[in-house]
Amino acid sequence: MLTKDFDPFGLSAEEFFQKFRGESLTFDDLNILQTKTIDFGVDDVDISTNITRNIKIKTPLVASPMEDVSEYEMAIATALQGFPTIIHYNMSIAEQAEQVDKVKRFENGFITDALFFSPDDTIKSVINKKQETGISTFPVLDGKKLVGLITKNDFSSSLHSDLLVRDRMLPVDRLENRMLSLSSLPTDDTKRLQRANEILLDGHQGVLLIVDEKRMFHSLVTRTDIEKNEAHPDSIKDLYKRLVVGAAVKTNIGETKERATELIKAGVDFLCIDSSHGNSTHERDILKYLKENHPEIDVIYGNVASAAGAIRGVEWGADAIRVGKGVGSICSTSRVSLGTRPQMTATYACARAVNEYRIKNNIDYKIPIISDGGYSSFSAIGKGLLFADVIMLGSMLAGTDESPGRTIYDRQGRKLKEYKGMGSIEAMTHGSASRYDEERSGSMVGEGVVGTIKAKGSISQWVPKIKKGIRKCLQSVGSNSINMLHEDVETGKVLIERMSEAGKREAGIHDLLEYKTELPIRY
Ligand code: IMP
């Protein structure tokens, strides 16, 4: 190779995977070489990408549709960080549509679905709600009209339990400096939030009630929420400036017709046919149905791990291909069935096949590859992005404050959260049996486990670290965007070597008695 961007012992991706034909490799098996000169800073790396044919995102990640990962709180938090969540389907159609609706109605810092009371409710019910939710400030509404405010400072549980909310609330005529008309606020998202913050500070208040000109309740703003939501330059929005969200549907055609219709009515941006068996006639029929009946909605197809499976998805009309079989942290599929494949070989095989197919068939748009499962370090994400457009995360997002998993404390008092596979018996009985083709047969065989995971704090603190990690990966090989990374891989500027067992040990932290890290993941 007569180029400056080379090393005599590294191989291009094509050479590497041809050399190891017949071997299944994963992240730690690959060592990635930098040959290009780095001429930009880590913050200059553009990590935007496409998650589907038509949907652009600012961070190359997606939250997996899983019971302990992806409900509306996760969806709001990740969309503010630049990537979508796919709301899982282990709930009724109405509940899933409501979850999508909550994301779509979210206004940065403005709580439009605040818990409220009517003047005729009892103080006892306020006390109960406060205990149940930890929330201590509630608007009082008559229908939708704001008539007062009740907070923990307005009652005592020993004296007022039997009284009504109307007896203890601050009536609306005493709320002047805590009430604001929507029309007096700027329409621009960031300015609106700034203005609300100024008014809160000026009024020395913790809460602001926003109403329309007829005094109908619009939203509630609190100091804590403003601080949480202040700056989100990366948030992903649809044409109407609402956050982007996806949702999972099943391979059961009867149910999916209705589920998809309701999700689309609620404003979902894309759908994901959530099946561990892509490349099946069930999935083909669903994909064709969705593309014929809802052509405006992009659909993710999967899961597959072979070139053949990926190409079928493209032929059947998929707008993105989800790759990953038997590799998730909670997954026991490779113990009970076949067809699995370590994630690097799977991702490369599928990405290469789709690319080749596109070129041969003159397809002039990109069909993104979503590499799903097995990611537990920043460098693994970097390696996945050598070939994939987006990385799907389960365990790296489970355990955050926004994940719906149950919180548990272990014997040492450490905070943990439950994280279970969608193929665990427990999750399958909640609805995901269809994902594993277990809906029709009698005895269930689990393909996943129920486990616990270390608590990671809030998405707003944790995800910026992941994003920084991704930028470091790209910068370290001299590519300042995902497109450039793909080009550099294709043209052999990013080179690959097989990592030896001794090399893996050397690459890990070694020879220390003990060590500390600030990261809540494997290091
Ligand atoms: P993780 O990021 O390594 O935790 O993997 C998450 C991925 O594992 C998901 O996106 C699914 O593709 C897959 N998955 C989820 N639940 C199960 C299961 O019970 N068995 C097998 N795979 C699963």
Coordinates of N, CA and C in Angstrom, one line a residue, residues 56-271:
K56 N -33.3 11.4 11.0 CA -31.9 11.7 11.4 C -32.0 11.9 12.9
I57 N -30.9 11.5 13.6 CA -30.7 11.7 15.0 C -29.3 12.3 15.3
K58 N -29.2 12.9 16.5 CA -27.9 13.6 16.7 C -26.9 12.7 17.5
T59 N -27.3 11.6 18.1 CA -26.4 10.7 18.8 C -26.7 9.3 18.3
P60 N -25.6 8.6 18.0 CA -25.9 7.3 17.2 C -26.3 6.1 18.1
L61 N -27.3 6.4 18.9 CA -27.8 5.3 19.9 C -29.3 5.2 19.8
V62 N -29.8 4.1 20.3 CA -31.3 4.0 20.5 C -31.5 3.1 21.7
A63 N -32.5 3.4 22.5 CA -32.8 2.6 23.7 C -33.7 1.4 23.2
S64 N -33.3 0.2 23.6 CA -33.9 -1.0 23.2 C -35.4 -1.1 23.8
P65 N -36.3 -1.7 23.0 CA -37.6 -1.8 23.5 C -37.7 -3.0 24.6
M66 N -37.5 -2.6 25.8 CA -37.4 -3.6 26.9 C -38.2 -3.1 28.1
E67 N -38.8 -4.1 28.8 CA -39.7 -3.7 29.9 C -39.0 -2.9 31.0
D68 N -37.7 -3.2 31.2 CA -37.0 -2.4 32.2 C -36.1 -1.3 31.7
V69 N -36.3 -0.9 30.4 CA -35.5 0.2 29.8 C -36.4 1.3 29.3
S70 N -37.4 0.9 28.5 CA -38.0 1.9 27.6 C -39.4 2.3 27.8
E71 N -39.7 3.2 28.7 CA -41.0 3.8 28.8 C -40.9 5.3 28.6
Y72 N -42.0 6.1 28.8 CA -41.9 7.5 28.4 C -40.9 8.3 29.1
E73 N -40.5 8.0 30.4 CA -39.5 8.9 31.0 C -38.2 8.7 30.3
M74 N -37.8 7.4 30.0 CA -36.6 7.2 29.2 C -36.7 7.9 27.9
A75 N -37.8 7.8 27.2 CA -38.0 8.3 25.9 C -37.7 9.9 25.9
I76 N -38.3 10.5 26.9 CA -38.1 12.0 27.0 C -36.6 12.3 27.3
A77 N -36.0 11.5 28.2 CA -34.6 11.8 28.6 C -33.7 11.6 27.4
T78 N -33.9 10.5 26.7 CA -32.9 10.2 25.6 C -33.2 11.1 24.4
A79 N -34.4 11.5 24.1 CA -34.7 12.4 23.0 C -34.0 13.8 23.3
L80 N -34.0 14.2 24.6 CA -33.3 15.4 24.9 C -31.8 15.3 24.7
Q81 N -31.3 14.1 24.8 CA -29.9 13.8 24.6 C -29.5 13.5 23.1
G82 N -30.5 13.5 22.2 CA -30.2 13.3 20.8 C -30.5 12.0 20.2
F83 N -31.1 11.0 21.0 CA -31.5 9.7 20.4 C -32.8 9.2 20.9
P84 N -33.4 8.4 20.1 CA -34.8 7.9 20.5 C -34.8 6.7 21.4
T85 N -35.9 6.5 22.0 CA -36.2 5.3 22.7 C -37.3 4.6 22.0
I86 N -37.3 3.3 21.9 CA -38.4 2.5 21.3 C -39.3 2.0 22.5
I87 N -40.5 2.5 22.6 CA -41.3 2.1 23.8 C -41.7 0.6 23.6
H88 N -41.5 -0.2 24.6 CA -41.7 -1.6 24.5 C -43.2 -1.9 24.5
Y89 N -43.5 -3.2 24.1 CA -45.0 -3.5 24.0 C -45.5 -4.5 25.0
N90 N -44.8 -4.6 26.2 CA -45.4 -5.5 27.2 C -46.4 -4.7 28.0
M91 N -47.4 -4.2 27.3 CA -48.5 -3.4 27.9 C -49.6 -3.4 26.9
S92 N -50.8 -3.0 27.3 CA -51.9 -3.0 26.4 C -51.7 -1.9 25.3
I93 N -52.4 -2.1 24.2 CA -52.3 -1.1 23.1 C -52.6 0.3 23.6
A94 N -53.6 0.5 24.4 CA -54.0 1.8 24.9 C -52.8 2.4 25.8
E95 N -52.2 1.5 26.6 CA -51.2 2.0 27.5 C -49.9 2.4 26.6
Q96 N -49.6 1.6 25.6 CA -48.4 2.0 24.8 C -48.7 3.3 24.1
A97 N -49.9 3.4 23.5 CA -50.2 4.7 22.8 C -50.2 5.9 23.8
E98 N -50.6 5.6 25.0 CA -50.5 6.7 26.0 C -49.1 7.1 26.3
Q99 N -48.2 6.1 26.3 CA -46.8 6.4 26.6 C -46.2 7.3 25.4
V100 N -46.6 6.9 24.2 CA -46.1 7.7 23.1 C -46.7 9.1 23.2
D101 N -47.9 9.2 23.5 CA -48.6 10.5 23.6 C -47.9 11.4 24.7
K102 N -47.5 10.8 25.8 CA -46.8 11.6 26.8 C -45.5 12.2 26.3
V103 N -44.8 11.4 25.5 CA -43.5 11.9 24.9 C -43.8 13.0 24.0
K104 N -44.9 12.8 23.2 CA -45.2 13.8 22.1 C -45.7 15.1 22.8
R105 N -46.3 15.0 24.0 CA -46.8 16.2 24.6 C -45.8 16.9 25.5
F106 N -44.7 16.3 25.6 CA -43.6 16.9 26.5 C -43.2 18.2 26.0
E107 N -43.1 19.2 26.9 CA -42.6 20.5 26.6 C -41.5 20.7 27.5
N108 N -40.3 21.0 26.9 CA -39.1 21.2 27.7 C -39.3 22.0 29.0
G109 N -39.3 21.3 30.1 CA -39.4 22.0 31.4 C -40.8 22.3 31.8
F110 N -41.8 22.1 30.9 CA -43.2 22.5 31.3 C -43.9 21.2 31.5
I111 N -44.5 21.0 32.7 CA -45.2 19.7 32.9 C -46.6 19.9 32.6
T112 N -47.0 19.3 31.4 CA -48.4 19.4 31.0 C -49.3 18.4 31.5
D113 N -48.7 17.3 32.0 CA -49.6 16.2 32.6 C -49.4 16.2 34.1
A114 N -49.4 17.4 34.7 CA -49.2 17.4 36.2 C -50.3 16.7 36.9
L115 N -50.0 16.1 38.1 CA -51.0 15.5 38.9 C -51.8 16.7 39.5
F116 N -53.1 16.6 39.6 CA -53.9 17.7 40.1 C -55.1 17.1 41.0
F117 N -55.7 18.0 41.7 CA -56.9 17.7 42.5 C -58.1 18.6 42.2
S118 N -59.2 18.1 42.5 CA -60.4 19.0 42.4 C -60.7 19.5 43.7
P119 N -61.4 20.7 43.8 CA -61.7 21.3 45.1 C -62.5 20.4 46.1
D120 N -63.2 19.4 45.5 CA -64.0 18.5 46.3 C -63.3 17.3 46.8
D121 N -62.0 17.1 46.4 CA -61.2 15.9 46.9 C -60.9 16.2 48.4
T122 N -60.6 15.1 49.1 CA -60.2 15.3 50.5 C -58.7 15.5 50.6
I123 N -58.4 16.1 51.7 CA -57.0 16.4 52.1 C -56.3 15.0 52.3
K124 N -57.1 14.0 52.8 CA -56.5 12.7 52.9 C -56.0 12.1 51.6
S125 N -56.7 12.4 50.5 CA -56.3 11.9 49.2 C -55.0 12.6 48.8
V126 N -54.9 13.9 49.1 CA -53.6 14.6 48.8 C -52.5 14.0 49.6
I127 N -52.7 13.7 50.9 CA -51.6 13.1 51.7 C -51.2 11.8 51.1
N128 N -52.2 11.0 50.7 CA -51.9 9.6 50.1 C -51.0 9.8 48.8
K129 N -51.5 10.7 48.0 CA -50.7 10.9 46.7 C -49.3 11.4 46.9
K130 N -49.2 12.3 47.9 CA -47.9 12.8 48.3 C -47.0 11.6 48.7
Q131 N -47.5 10.7 49.6 CA -46.7 9.6 50.0 C -46.3 8.7 48.9
E132 N -47.3 8.5 48.0 CA -47.1 7.5 46.9 C -46.1 8.0 45.9
T133 N -46.1 9.3 45.6 CA -45.3 9.8 44.5 C -44.1 10.7 44.9
G134 N -44.2 11.2 46.1 CA -43.1 12.2 46.6 C -43.4 13.6 46.1
I135 N -44.5 13.8 45.3 CA -44.8 15.1 44.8 C -45.6 15.8 45.9
S136 N -45.3 17.1 46.1 CA -46.0 17.8 47.2 C -46.6 19.2 46.7
T137 N -46.7 19.4 45.4 CA -47.3 20.6 44.9 C -48.3 20.2 43.8
F138 N -49.6 20.6 44.0 CA -50.6 20.1 43.0 C -51.5 21.3 42.7
P139 N -51.7 21.5 41.4 CA -52.7 22.5 41.0 C -54.1 22.0 41.4
V140 N -55.0 22.9 41.7 CA -56.4 22.5 41.9 C -57.3 23.0 40.7
L141 N -57.9 22.0 40.1 CA -58.7 22.3 38.9 C -60.1 22.0 39.0
D142 N -60.9 22.9 38.4 CA -62.4 22.6 38.3 C -62.6 22.3 36.8
G143 N -62.7 21.1 36.5 CA -62.7 20.7 35.0 C -61.2 20.9 34.6
K144 N -61.0 21.9 33.7 CA -59.6 22.2 33.3 C -59.2 23.6 33.9
K145 N -60.2 24.3 34.5 CA -59.9 25.6 35.0 C -59.1 25.6 36.3
L146 N -58.1 26.5 36.3 CA -57.3 26.6 37.5 C -58.1 27.3 38.6
V147 N -58.3 26.7 39.8 CA -59.0 27.4 40.8 C -58.1 27.6 42.1
G148 N -57.0 26.9 42.1 CA -56.1 27.1 43.3 C -54.9 26.2 43.2
L149 N -54.2 26.2 44.4 CA -52.9 25.4 44.4 C -52.9 24.8 45.8
I150 N -52.5 23.6 45.9 CA -52.4 23.0 47.2 C -51.0 22.4 47.4
T151 N -50.3 22.8 48.4 CA -48.9 22.2 48.6 C -48.8 21.7 50.0
K152 N -47.7 21.0 50.3 CA -47.5 20.4 51.6 C -47.6 21.4 52.7
N153 N -47.3 22.7 52.4 CA -47.4 23.8 53.4 C -48.8 24.2 53.8
D154 N -49.8 23.7 53.1 CA -51.1 24.1 53.3 C -51.9 23.2 54.3
F155 N -51.4 22.1 54.7 CA -52.2 21.2 55.6 C -51.3 20.4 56.5
S156 N -51.9 19.9 57.6 CA -51.2 19.0 58.5 C -52.0 17.7 58.5
S157 N -51.3 16.6 58.4 CA -52.0 15.3 58.3 C -52.8 15.0 59.6
S158 N -52.3 15.5 60.8 CA -53.1 15.2 62.0 C -54.3 16.1 62.1
L159 N -54.3 17.3 61.6 CA -55.4 18.2 61.8 C -56.4 18.3 60.7
H160 N -56.0 18.1 59.4 CA -56.8 18.4 58.3 C -57.3 17.3 57.4
S161 N -56.9 16.0 57.8 CA -57.2 14.9 56.9 C -58.7 14.8 56.4
D162 N -59.6 15.2 57.3 CA -61.0 15.1 56.9 C -61.6 16.3 56.1
L163 N -60.8 17.3 56.0 CA -61.2 18.5 55.3 C -61.2 18.3 53.8
L164 N -61.7 19.2 53.0 CA -61.7 19.1 51.6 C -60.5 20.0 51.1
V165 N -60.1 19.8 49.9 CA -59.0 20.6 49.3 C -59.5 22.0 49.2
R166 N -60.7 22.3 48.9 CA -61.2 23.7 48.8 C -61.0 24.5 50.2
D167 N -61.0 23.7 51.3 CA -60.9 24.4 52.6 C -59.5 24.8 52.9
R168 N -58.5 24.2 52.3 CA -57.1 24.4 52.6 C -56.3 25.0 51.5
M169 N -56.8 25.0 50.2 CA -56.0 25.4 49.1 C -55.7 26.9 49.1
L170 N -54.7 27.4 48.4 CA -54.5 28.8 48.1 C -55.4 29.1 46.9
P171 N -56.5 29.9 47.1 CA -57.3 30.2 46.0 C -56.7 31.0 44.9
V172 N -57.2 30.9 43.7 CA -56.6 31.5 42.6 C -56.3 33.0 42.7
D173 N -57.2 33.8 43.5 CA -56.9 35.2 43.6 C -55.7 35.5 44.5
R174 N -55.2 34.5 45.1 CA -53.9 34.7 45.9 C -52.7 34.1 45.3
L175 N -52.8 33.9 44.0 CA -51.7 33.2 43.3 C -51.0 34.1 42.3
E176 N -51.3 35.5 42.4 CA -50.8 36.4 41.3 C -49.3 36.1 40.9
N177 N -48.4 36.1 41.8 CA -47.0 35.9 41.4 C -46.6 34.5 41.1
R178 N -47.6 33.6 41.1 CA -47.2 32.2 40.8 C -48.0 31.8 39.5
M179 N -48.7 32.7 38.9 CA -49.6 32.3 37.8 C -49.1 33.2 36.6
L180 N -49.1 32.6 35.4 CA -48.6 33.3 34.3 C -49.4 32.9 33.1
S181 N -49.7 33.8 32.2 CA -50.4 33.5 31.0 C -49.5 33.0 29.9
L182 N -49.9 31.9 29.2 CA -49.0 31.2 28.2 C -48.6 32.2 27.1
S183 N -49.6 33.1 26.8 CA -49.3 34.1 25.7 C -48.3 35.1 26.0
S184 N -48.0 35.2 27.3 CA -46.9 36.2 27.7 C -45.5 35.6 27.6
L185 N -45.4 34.4 27.3 CA -44.1 33.7 27.2 C -43.6 33.6 25.7
P186 N -42.3 33.8 25.5 CA -41.8 33.6 24.1 C -42.1 32.2 23.5
T187 N -42.2 32.1 22.2 CA -42.6 30.8 21.6 C -41.3 29.9 21.5
D188 N -40.2 30.5 21.3 CA -38.9 29.7 21.2 C -38.7 29.0 22.5
D189 N -38.4 27.7 22.3 CA -38.2 26.7 23.4 C -37.2 27.2 24.5
T190 N -36.0 27.6 24.1 CA -35.0 27.9 25.0 C -35.3 29.2 25.7
K191 N -35.8 30.2 24.9 CA -36.1 31.5 25.5 C -37.3 31.4 26.5
R192 N -38.2 30.5 26.1 CA -39.4 30.3 26.9 C -39.0 29.8 28.3
L193 N -38.1 28.9 28.3 CA -37.6 28.3 29.5 C -36.9 29.3 30.4
Q194 N -36.0 30.1 29.7 CA -35.2 31.1 30.4 C -36.2 32.1 31.0
R195 N -37.2 32.6 30.3 CA -38.1 33.6 30.8 C -38.9 33.0 32.0
A196 N -39.3 31.7 31.9 CA -40.0 31.1 33.1 C -39.1 31.1 34.3
N197 N -37.9 30.8 34.0 CA -36.9 30.7 35.1 C -36.7 32.1 35.8
E198 N -36.6 33.1 35.0 CA -36.4 34.5 35.5 C -37.6 34.8 36.4
I199 N -38.8 34.5 35.9 CA -40.1 34.9 36.7 C -40.1 34.1 38.0
L200 N -39.7 32.8 38.0 CA -39.6 32.1 39.2 C -38.7 32.7 40.2
L201 N -37.5 33.1 39.7 CA -36.5 33.6 40.6 C -37.0 35.0 41.1
D202 N -37.5 35.8 40.2 CA -38.0 37.2 40.7 C -39.1 37.0 41.7
G203 N -39.9 36.0 41.6 CA -41.1 35.9 42.5 C -40.7 35.1 43.7
H204 N -39.4 34.7 43.8 CA -38.9 33.8 45.0 C -39.8 32.6 45.2
Q205 N -40.2 32.0 44.1 CA -41.2 30.9 44.1 C -40.5 29.6 43.6
G206 N -41.0 28.5 44.0 CA -40.5 27.2 43.5 C -41.3 26.7 42.4
V207 N -42.5 27.3 42.2 CA -43.4 26.7 41.2 C -44.2 27.8 40.5
L208 N -44.4 27.6 39.2 CA -45.2 28.6 38.4 C -46.3 27.8 37.6
L209 N -47.5 28.4 37.7 CA -48.7 27.8 37.0 C -48.9 28.5 35.7
I210 N -49.0 27.8 34.6 CA -49.2 28.5 33.3 C -50.6 28.2 32.9
V211 N -51.3 29.3 32.5 CA -52.7 29.1 32.1 C -52.9 29.9 30.7
D212 N -54.1 29.5 30.1 CA -54.4 30.3 28.9 C -55.2 31.5 29.2
E213 N -55.7 32.2 28.2 CA -56.4 33.4 28.5 C -57.8 33.2 29.2
K214 N -58.3 31.9 29.1 CA -59.5 31.6 29.9 C -59.2 31.0 31.3
R215 N -58.0 31.1 31.6 CA -57.5 30.5 32.9 C -57.5 29.0 32.9
M216 N -57.6 28.4 31.7 CA -57.5 26.9 31.7 C -56.0 26.5 31.9
F217 N -55.9 25.4 32.7 CA -54.5 25.0 33.1 C -53.7 24.5 31.9
H218 N -52.5 25.0 31.7 CA -51.7 24.5 30.6 C -50.5 23.7 31.1
S219 N -49.8 24.2 32.1 CA -48.7 23.4 32.6 C -48.2 24.0 33.9
L220 N -47.3 23.3 34.5 CA -46.6 23.7 35.7 C -45.1 23.7 35.5
V221 N -44.5 24.7 36.0 CA -43.0 24.7 35.9 C -42.4 24.8 37.3
T222 N -41.4 24.0 37.5 CA -40.7 24.0 38.8 C -39.2 24.4 38.6
R223 N -38.6 24.9 39.6 CA -37.2 25.2 39.6 C -36.4 24.0 39.2
T224 N -36.7 22.9 39.9 CA -35.9 21.7 39.6 C -36.0 21.2 38.2
D225 N -37.2 21.3 37.6 CA -37.4 20.8 36.2 C -36.6 21.7 35.3
I226 N -36.7 23.0 35.6 CA -36.0 23.9 34.7 C -34.5 23.6 34.7
E227 N -34.0 23.4 35.9 CA -32.5 23.1 36.0 C -32.2 21.9 35.2
K228 N -33.1 20.9 35.3 CA -32.8 19.6 34.6 C -32.9 19.8 33.1
N229 N -33.7 20.6 32.6 CA -34.0 20.7 31.2 C -33.4 21.9 30.5
E230 N -32.6 22.7 31.2 CA -32.2 24.0 30.6 C -31.6 23.9 29.2
A231 N -30.5 23.2 29.1 CA -29.8 23.3 27.8 C -29.8 22.0 27.1
H232 N -30.5 21.9 26.0 CA -30.5 20.6 25.3 C -30.4 20.9 23.8
P233 N -29.2 21.3 23.4 CA -29.0 21.6 22.0 C -29.1 20.4 21.1
D234 N -28.9 19.2 21.7 CA -28.9 17.9 20.9 C -30.3 17.3 20.8
S235 N -31.4 17.9 21.4 CA -32.7 17.2 21.4 C -33.2 17.0 20.0
I236 N -33.8 15.8 19.8 CA -34.3 15.5 18.5 C -35.9 15.7 18.4
K237 N -36.3 16.4 17.4 CA -37.7 16.8 17.3 C -38.3 16.5 15.9
D238 N -39.6 16.4 15.9 CA -40.3 16.2 14.6 C -40.6 17.5 14.0
L239 N -41.3 17.5 12.9 CA -41.7 18.7 12.2 C -42.4 19.7 13.0
Y240 N -43.2 19.2 14.0 CA -44.0 20.1 14.9 C -43.3 20.4 16.2
K241 N -41.9 20.1 16.2 CA -41.1 20.4 17.4 C -41.4 19.6 18.6
R242 N -42.0 18.4 18.3 CA -42.2 17.5 19.4 C -41.1 16.4 19.4
L243 N -40.8 15.9 20.6 CA -39.7 14.9 20.7 C -39.9 13.7 19.8
V244 N -38.9 13.1 19.3 CA -39.0 11.9 18.5 C -39.0 10.7 19.4
V245 N -39.9 9.8 19.0 CA -40.1 8.5 19.8 C -40.5 7.4 18.8
G246 N -40.0 6.2 19.1 CA -40.4 5.0 18.4 C -41.2 4.0 19.2
A247 N -41.8 3.0 18.6 CA -42.5 2.0 19.4 C -42.4 0.6 18.8
A248 N -42.4 -0.4 19.6 CA -42.3 -1.8 19.2 C -43.6 -2.3 18.8
V249 N -43.7 -3.2 17.8 CA -44.9 -3.9 17.5 C -44.5 -5.4 17.4
K250 N -45.6 -6.2 17.4 CA -45.3 -7.7 17.5 C -45.4 -8.3 16.1
T251 N -45.0 -9.6 16.0 CA -45.1 -10.2 14.7 C -46.5 -10.9 14.5
N252 N -47.4 -10.6 15.4 CA -48.7 -11.2 15.3 C -49.6 -10.2 14.5
I253 N -49.9 -10.6 13.3 CA -50.5 -9.6 12.4 C -51.8 -9.0 12.9
G254 N -52.6 -9.8 13.4 CA -54.0 -9.3 13.9 C -53.8 -8.2 14.9
E255 N -52.9 -8.5 15.9 CA -52.7 -7.5 16.9 C -52.0 -6.2 16.4
T256 N -51.0 -6.5 15.5 CA -50.2 -5.4 15.1 C -50.9 -4.4 14.2
K257 N -52.0 -4.9 13.5 CA -52.8 -3.9 12.7 C -53.3 -2.8 13.6
E258 N -53.9 -3.3 14.8 CA -54.5 -2.4 15.7 C -53.5 -1.5 16.4
R259 N -52.4 -2.2 16.9 CA -51.4 -1.5 17.7 C -50.8 -0.4 16.9
A260 N -50.4 -0.8 15.6 CA -49.7 0.2 14.8 C -50.7 1.4 14.5
T261 N -51.9 1.2 14.3 CA -52.9 2.3 14.0 C -52.9 3.2 15.2
E262 N -53.0 2.6 16.4 CA -53.2 3.5 17.6 C -51.9 4.2 17.9
L263 N -50.7 3.6 17.7 CA -49.4 4.2 17.9 C -49.3 5.4 16.9
I264 N -49.7 5.2 15.7 CA -49.5 6.2 14.7 C -50.4 7.4 15.0
K265 N -51.6 7.1 15.5 CA -52.6 8.1 15.9 C -52.0 9.0 17.1
A266 N -51.2 8.3 17.9 CA -50.6 9.0 19.1 C -49.4 9.8 18.7
G267 N -48.9 9.6 17.4 CA -47.9 10.5 16.9 C -46.5 9.8 16.9
V268 N -46.5 8.4 16.9 CA -45.2 7.8 16.9 C -44.4 8.1 15.6
D269 N -43.1 8.2 15.7 CA -42.3 8.6 14.6 C -41.9 7.4 13.7
F270 N -41.6 6.3 14.4 CA -41.2 5.1 13.6 C -41.6 3.8 14.4
L271 N -41.7 2.7 13.7 CA -42.1 1.4 14.4 C -40.9 0.5 14.3

